[in-house]
C-alpha positions as semicolon CSV with decimal commas, in nm:
position;residue;x (nm);y (nm);z (nm)
1;M;22,682;15,161;12,020
2;N;22,578;15,345;11,702
3;Q;22,278;15,111;11,659
4;S;22,170;15,188;12,015
5;K;22,211;15,558;11,954
6;N;22,009;15,540;11,626
7;F;21,737;15,344;11,800
8;S;21,718;15,609;12,073
9;K;21,685;15,883;11,815
10;L;21,410;15,691;11,632
11;N;21,228;15,630;11,960
12;A;21,254;16,002;12,050
13;F;21,114;16,092;11,706
14;F;20,813;15,867;11,742
15;S;20,751;15,987;12,101
16;K;20,756;16,345;11,982
17;A;20,532;16,275;11,682
18;G;20,294;16,088;11,909
19;T;19,925;16,109;11,823
20;N;19,972;16,303;11,500
21;L;20,184;16,035;11,343
22;S;19,932;15,769;11,435
23;L;19,653;15,980;11,281
24;I;19,854;16,041;10,960
25;I;19,913;15,666;10,927
26;A;19,545;15,593;10,989
27;L;19,440;15,856;10,731
28;A;19,685;15,714;10,474
29;V;19,555;15,358;10,530
30;M;19,195;15,472;10,490
31;C;19,276;15,662;10,171
32;L;19,451;15,355;10,029
33;L;19,157;15,132;10,122
34;F;18,891;15,363;9,976
35;S;19,092;15,420;9,661
36;I;19,103;15,044;9,605
37;L;18,730;15,004;9,669
38;S;18,619;15,311;9,467
39;P;18,788;15,440;9,148
40;H;18,641;15,786;9,219
41;F;18,794;15,837;9,563
42;L;19,131;15,982;9,448
43;S;18,986;16,211;9,183
44;L;19,070;16,579;9,230
45;K;18,703;16,670;9,252
46;N;18,640;16,423;9,532
47;L;18,949;16,526;9,727
48;L;18,837;16,889;9,700
49;N;18,493;16,781;9,827
50;I;18,655;16,618;10,130
51;A;18,855;16,935;10,199
52;T;18,548;17,159;10,157
53;Y;18,321;16,953;10,386
54;T;18,603;16,920;10,640
55;S;18,654;17,295;10,651
56;I;18,348;17,412;10,847
57;N;18,364;17,129;11,097
58;A;18,736;17,195;11,150
59;I;18,677;17,570;11,202
60;M;18,425;17,490;11,475
61;A;18,649;17,214;11,614
62;F;18,936;17,459;11,656
63;G;18,710;17,656;11,894
64;I;18,613;17,341;12,081
65;T;18,984;17,256;12,109
66;V;19,047;17,566;12,318
67;A;18,754;17,489;12,544
68;M;18,850;17,126;12,591
69;I;19,211;17,204;12,670
70;L;19,062;17,419;12,948
71;A;18,890;17,094;13,066
72;A;18,551;17,232;12,955
73;M;18,303;17,089;12,713
74;D;18,085;17,314;12,495
75;L;17,771;17,139;12,364
76;S;17,605;17,462;12,251
77;Q;17,830;17,545;11,954
78;Y;17,599;17,425;11,677
79;A;17,310;17,609;11,834
80;V;17,527;17,922;11,827
81;A;17,594;17,848;11,460
82;A;17,222;17,830;11,391
83;V;17,153;18,167;11,556
84;A;17,446;18,334;11,383
85;G;17,336;18,213;11,040
86;M;16,981;18,331;11,104
87;V;17,096;18,674;11,224
88;A;17,330;18,726;10,921
89;A;17,056;18,620;10,677
90;L;16,786;18,827;10,844
91;L;16,992;19,146;10,853
92;N;17,098;19,093;10,493
93;Q;16,739;19,037;10,391
94;N;16,636;19,363;10,560
95;G;16,887;19,572;10,364
96;F;17,178;19,595;10,607
97;P;17,528;19,596;10,452
98;I;17,673;19,250;10,446
99;G;17,968;19,352;10,656
100;I;17,731;19,468;10,932
101;A;17,534;19,143;10,904
102;I;17,846;18,926;10,937
103;L;17,991;19,132;11,224
104;S;17,656;19,125;11,412
105;A;17,639;18,746;11,378
106;I;17,991;18,703;11,511
107;L;17,916;18,945;11,797
108;I;17,612;18,734;11,884
109;G;17,846;18,434;11,903
110;I;18,085;18,628;12,129
111;L;17,793;18,726;12,354
112;F;17,674;18,365;12,380
113;G;18,031;18,253;12,458
114;F;18,057;18,513;12,732
115;L;17,728;18,386;12,881
116;N;17,857;18,026;12,875
117;G;18,188;18,130;13,034
118;L;18,011;18,334;13,299
119;I;17,784;18,048;13,405
120;V;18,074;17,804;13,423
121;S;18,345;18,026;13,576
122;K;18,147;18,263;13,797
123;F;17,877;18,030;13,926
124;G;18,072;17,703;13,913
125;V;17,816;17,512;13,701
126;N;17,953;17,203;13,529
127;A;18,039;17,293;13,171
128;I;17,845;17,004;13,017
129;I;17,528;17,087;13,212
130;A;17,566;17,461;13,151
131;T;17,613;17,431;12,776
132;L;17,345;17,164;12,749
133;G;17,109;17,418;12,898
134;T;17,224;17,713;12,690
135;Q;17,208;17,489;12,380
136;Q;16,834;17,466;12,432
137;I;16,809;17,839;12,487
138;F;17,013;17,929;12,178
139;R;16,833;17,673;11,959
140;G;16,501;17,811;12,080
141;A;16,622;18,164;11,990
142;A;16,708;18,043;11,638
143;Y;16,345;17,922;11,600
144;L;16,203;18,240;11,755
145;V;16,393;18,474;11,520
146;T;16,162;18,381;11,230
147;D;15,905;18,153;11,391
148;G;16,097;17,844;11,274
149;Q;16,109;17,947;10,908
150;N;16,419;17,923;10,688
151;I;16,567;18,248;10,553
152;S;16,702;18,275;10,200
153;L;17,051;18,420;10,175
154;N;17,084;18,597;9,844
155;N;17,415;18,775;9,867
156;E;17,689;18,749;9,610
157;F;17,970;18,804;9,859
158;L;17,852;18,530;10,095
159;T;17,778;18,295;9,804
160;T;18,134;18,346;9,681
161;I;18,274;18,271;10,025
162;G;18,068;17,958;10,065
163;R;18,100;17,811;9,720
164;G;18,375;18,005;9,542
165;D;18,742;17,927;9,498
166;I;19,077;18,097;9,442
167;F;19,307;17,914;9,196
168;N;19,080;17,607;9,227
169;I;19,118;17,606;9,607
170;P;18,779;17,649;9,781
171;I;18,764;17,971;9,980
172;V;18,626;17,783;10,288
173;V;18,945;17,570;10,284
174;I;19,155;17,889;10,285
175;L;18,952;18,023;10,576
176;M;18,997;17,694;10,758
177;L;19,375;17,715;10,717
178;A;19,365;18,079;10,843
179;M;19,168;17,971;11,151
180;Y;19,410;17,682;11,199
181;F;19,712;17,913;11,209
182;I;19,534;18,169;11,429
183;T;19,432;17,904;11,685
184;G;19,775;17,739;11,675
185;Y;19,949;18,070;11,731
186;L;19,705;18,165;12,011
187;L;19,767;17,837;12,198
188;K;20,144;17,810;12,144
189;Y;20,280;18,161;12,144
190;T;20,053;18,379;12,359
191;G;20,018;18,421;12,732
192;F;19,649;18,333;12,702
193;G;19,737;18,000;12,537
194;R;19,989;17,909;12,807
195;K;19,724;17,989;13,074
196;V;19,472;17,771;12,894
197;Y;19,710;17,473;12,916
198;A;19,798;17,555;13,275
199;I;19,436;17,572;13,392
200;G;19,337;17,258;13,208
201;G;19,637;17,075;13,353
202;N;19,597;17,188;13,714
203;K;19,338;17,446;13,806
204;N;19,443;17,475;14,171
205;A;19,810;17,527;14,087
206;S;19,710;17,789;13,830
207;Y;19,508;17,977;14,089
208;L;19,799;17,971;14,333
209;S;20,033;18,102;14,065
210;G;19,812;18,409;14,021
211;I;19,628;18,325;13,697
212;N;19,286;18,481;13,667
213;I;19,100;18,160;13,602
214;E;18,760;18,319;13,544
215;R;18,890;18,556;13,279
216;V;19,072;18,277;13,090
217;Q;18,771;18,044;13,104
218;I;18,540;18,312;12,975
219;G;18,793;18,390;12,697
220;G;18,803;18,020;12,602
221;F;18,423;17,998;12,574
222;I;18,411;18,325;12,375
223;Y;18,665;18,189;12,126
224;C;18,469;17,863;12,095
225;S;18,139;18,037;12,031
226;A;18,296;18,288;11,791
227;A;18,425;17,985;11,587
228;G;18,072;17,847;11,604
229;A;17,929;18,173;11,471
230;I;18,178;18,178;11,180
231;G;18,085;17,818;11,102
232;G;17,716;17,909;11,103
233;I;17,768;18,194;10,860
234;L;17,969;17,968;10,628
235;L;17,710;17,688;10,646
236;A;17,435;17,937;10,547
237;S;17,647;18,078;10,266
238;Q;17,717;17,728;10,127
239;V;17,357;17,620;10,099
240;G;17,214;17,969;10,035
241;V;16,969;17,949;10,322
242;A;16,987;17,991;10,701
243;M;16,807;17,719;10,895
244;P;16,718;17,699;11,265
245;T;16,769;17,322;11,245
246;V;17,128;17,341;11,126
247;G;17,361;17,104;11,313
248;I;17,092;16,903;11,495
249;G;17,242;16,560;11,538
250;S;17,586;16,678;11,430
251;E;17,707;16,821;11,760
252;M;17,915;16,515;11,840
253;D;18,093;16,519;11,506
254;V;18,302;16,822;11,605
255;I;18,375;16,689;11,955
256;A;18,468;16,351;11,801
257;A;18,724;16,525;11,574
258;V;18,879;16,700;11,871
259;V;18,899;16,385;12,089
260;L;19,023;16,176;11,799
261;G;19,288;16,444;11,744
262;G;19,437;16,382;12,085
263;V;19,287;16,657;12,299
264;S;19,241;16,511;12,643
265;L;18,894;16,503;12,793
266;S;19,051;16,591;13,129
267;G;19,215;16,901;12,976
268;G;19,569;17,037;12,976
269;S;19,694;16,872;12,656
270;G;19,627;16,858;12,287
271;K;19,722;17,031;11,963
272;V;19,523;17,206;11,693
273;S;19,710;16,997;11,432
274;G;19,560;16,685;11,584
275;T;19,214;16,838;11,562
276;L;19,259;16,907;11,193
277;L;19,369;16,549;11,132
278;G;19,075;16,420;11,336
279;A;18,832;16,625;11,129
280;L;18,994;16,503;10,806
281;I;18,967;16,138;10,919
282;L;18,598;16,162;11,006
283;Q;18,515;16,336;10,678
284;T;18,721;16,082;10,485
285;I;18,527;15,797;10,647
286;S;18,199;15,969;10,564
287;N;18,301;16,041;10,208
288;G;18,437;15,694;10,144
289;M;18,124;15,523;10,282
290;T;17,901;15,749;10,069
291;L;18,100;15,651;9,755
292;L;18,056;15,286;9,853
293;S;17,678;15,345;9,896
294;V;17,686;15,250;10,264
295;Q;17,346;15,322;10,419
296;S;17,340;15,648;10,625
297;Y;17,229;15,456;10,937
298;W;17,537;15,242;10,923
299;Q;17,744;15,558;10,883
300;M;17,604;15,683;11,211
301;V;17,692;15,353;11,375
302;I;18,049;15,364;11,248
303;K;18,094;15,728;11,354
304;G;17,971;15,632;11,700
305;I;18,221;15,348;11,716
306;V;18,499;15,586;11,608
307;L;18,402;15,827;11,890
308;I;18,408;15,552;12,153
309;L;18,745;15,431;12,027
310;A;18,879;15,786;12,049
311;V;18,760;15,817;12,410
312;L;18,914;15,478;12,497
313;I;19,246;15,591;12,346
314;D;19,227;15,911;12,554
315;V;19,161;15,706;12,870
316;M;19,463;15,485;12,795
317;R;19,679;15,790;12,727
318;S;19,574;15,938;13,063
319;R;19,656;15,618;13,248
320;K;19,993;15,598;13,084
321;K;20,073;15,951;13,195
C-alpha cells in the first residue's frame, strides 16, 4: 500500500515537472559530455560565456513566448532588433542623451509590435505571413536609416551594459534574469497573462467569455517587439556597432529555444522557465561544438535537427493531450 502511494507521488512529481525536468536532464547530459570531450568546457570563463551569449537570445525569446502562447508566430523580431540598434546608435551619435536614445529605440519596437498586432488582429492576416512581410519592411528600414552603413556606438554607459559585470556576473545576464521574472509574473499573475493563455487555448471560447481578443493580441505583439528592441540595443552595445544585418539567419534560433522549451505551436500552453532552458541548451550545444572545432556548417545542420526534434516533440505532446 505504501509502495503504491509512494509510486503515485513520484508519478505526480514527474508529471508536474514535465518538460522542464526533461530539459534539465538533457542539459546536464550535454554538460557532462562536453566536459569529458573538452577540458575547457567547465571553466568559469567558459560558463560565463555561455550565460552571456544566452542572455540576449533569451530576452528576445521571452517576448516570442508570449506571442506563441497566443498561437501567433512573430518572424520580424530580429528585424525590429536591427532597427532599434540603429536608432539608438544614430541618436547617440547625433548628441542626444543616451536615455533618450534608448527610450526612442524601445518606442520604435513598441510601434512595430502595434503594427504587427493590428495587421493580425484587426485584419485577420495569418501571423506568419504578416510578420514575414513586416520583417522585410523593418529590415529595409534598418538599411535606409544610414544607407546600409554600420554605425559606431561610442557610449560608456552602453558599453558597460553590453560588456560590463557586477561582482563578476555579466550585466546582460542580470538583465536577462530581470526580463525572465517580469515575463513570468506577467503570464502567471496578471489578468493579461491569463487572457493570453485563454486565447491561445480556445479563441472562440475566449470571445464568448467577453475577452477583448484584439487588444490582447496587440499587447502580445507589442511585448514581443519591445523584447526585440531591447535585444537589439544590447547586441549593439556588446559589439560597439549597430548593424542593419544583425540577426540575419538567426531568426529561427529564438523560435527554436521557445519550441524546445515546451511552448506549443498551437498556443495555449508553455512556461517562460522552459524557454530559458531551451535557450541555454541551444547555446551550450553551440559553445561545446565550437570548443571541439566542429565546422560552422555542421553546427547549422545540428541546430536544424534540434529544431525539427523540438517540433516533433510538440506534435506528440499535442496528440497526447
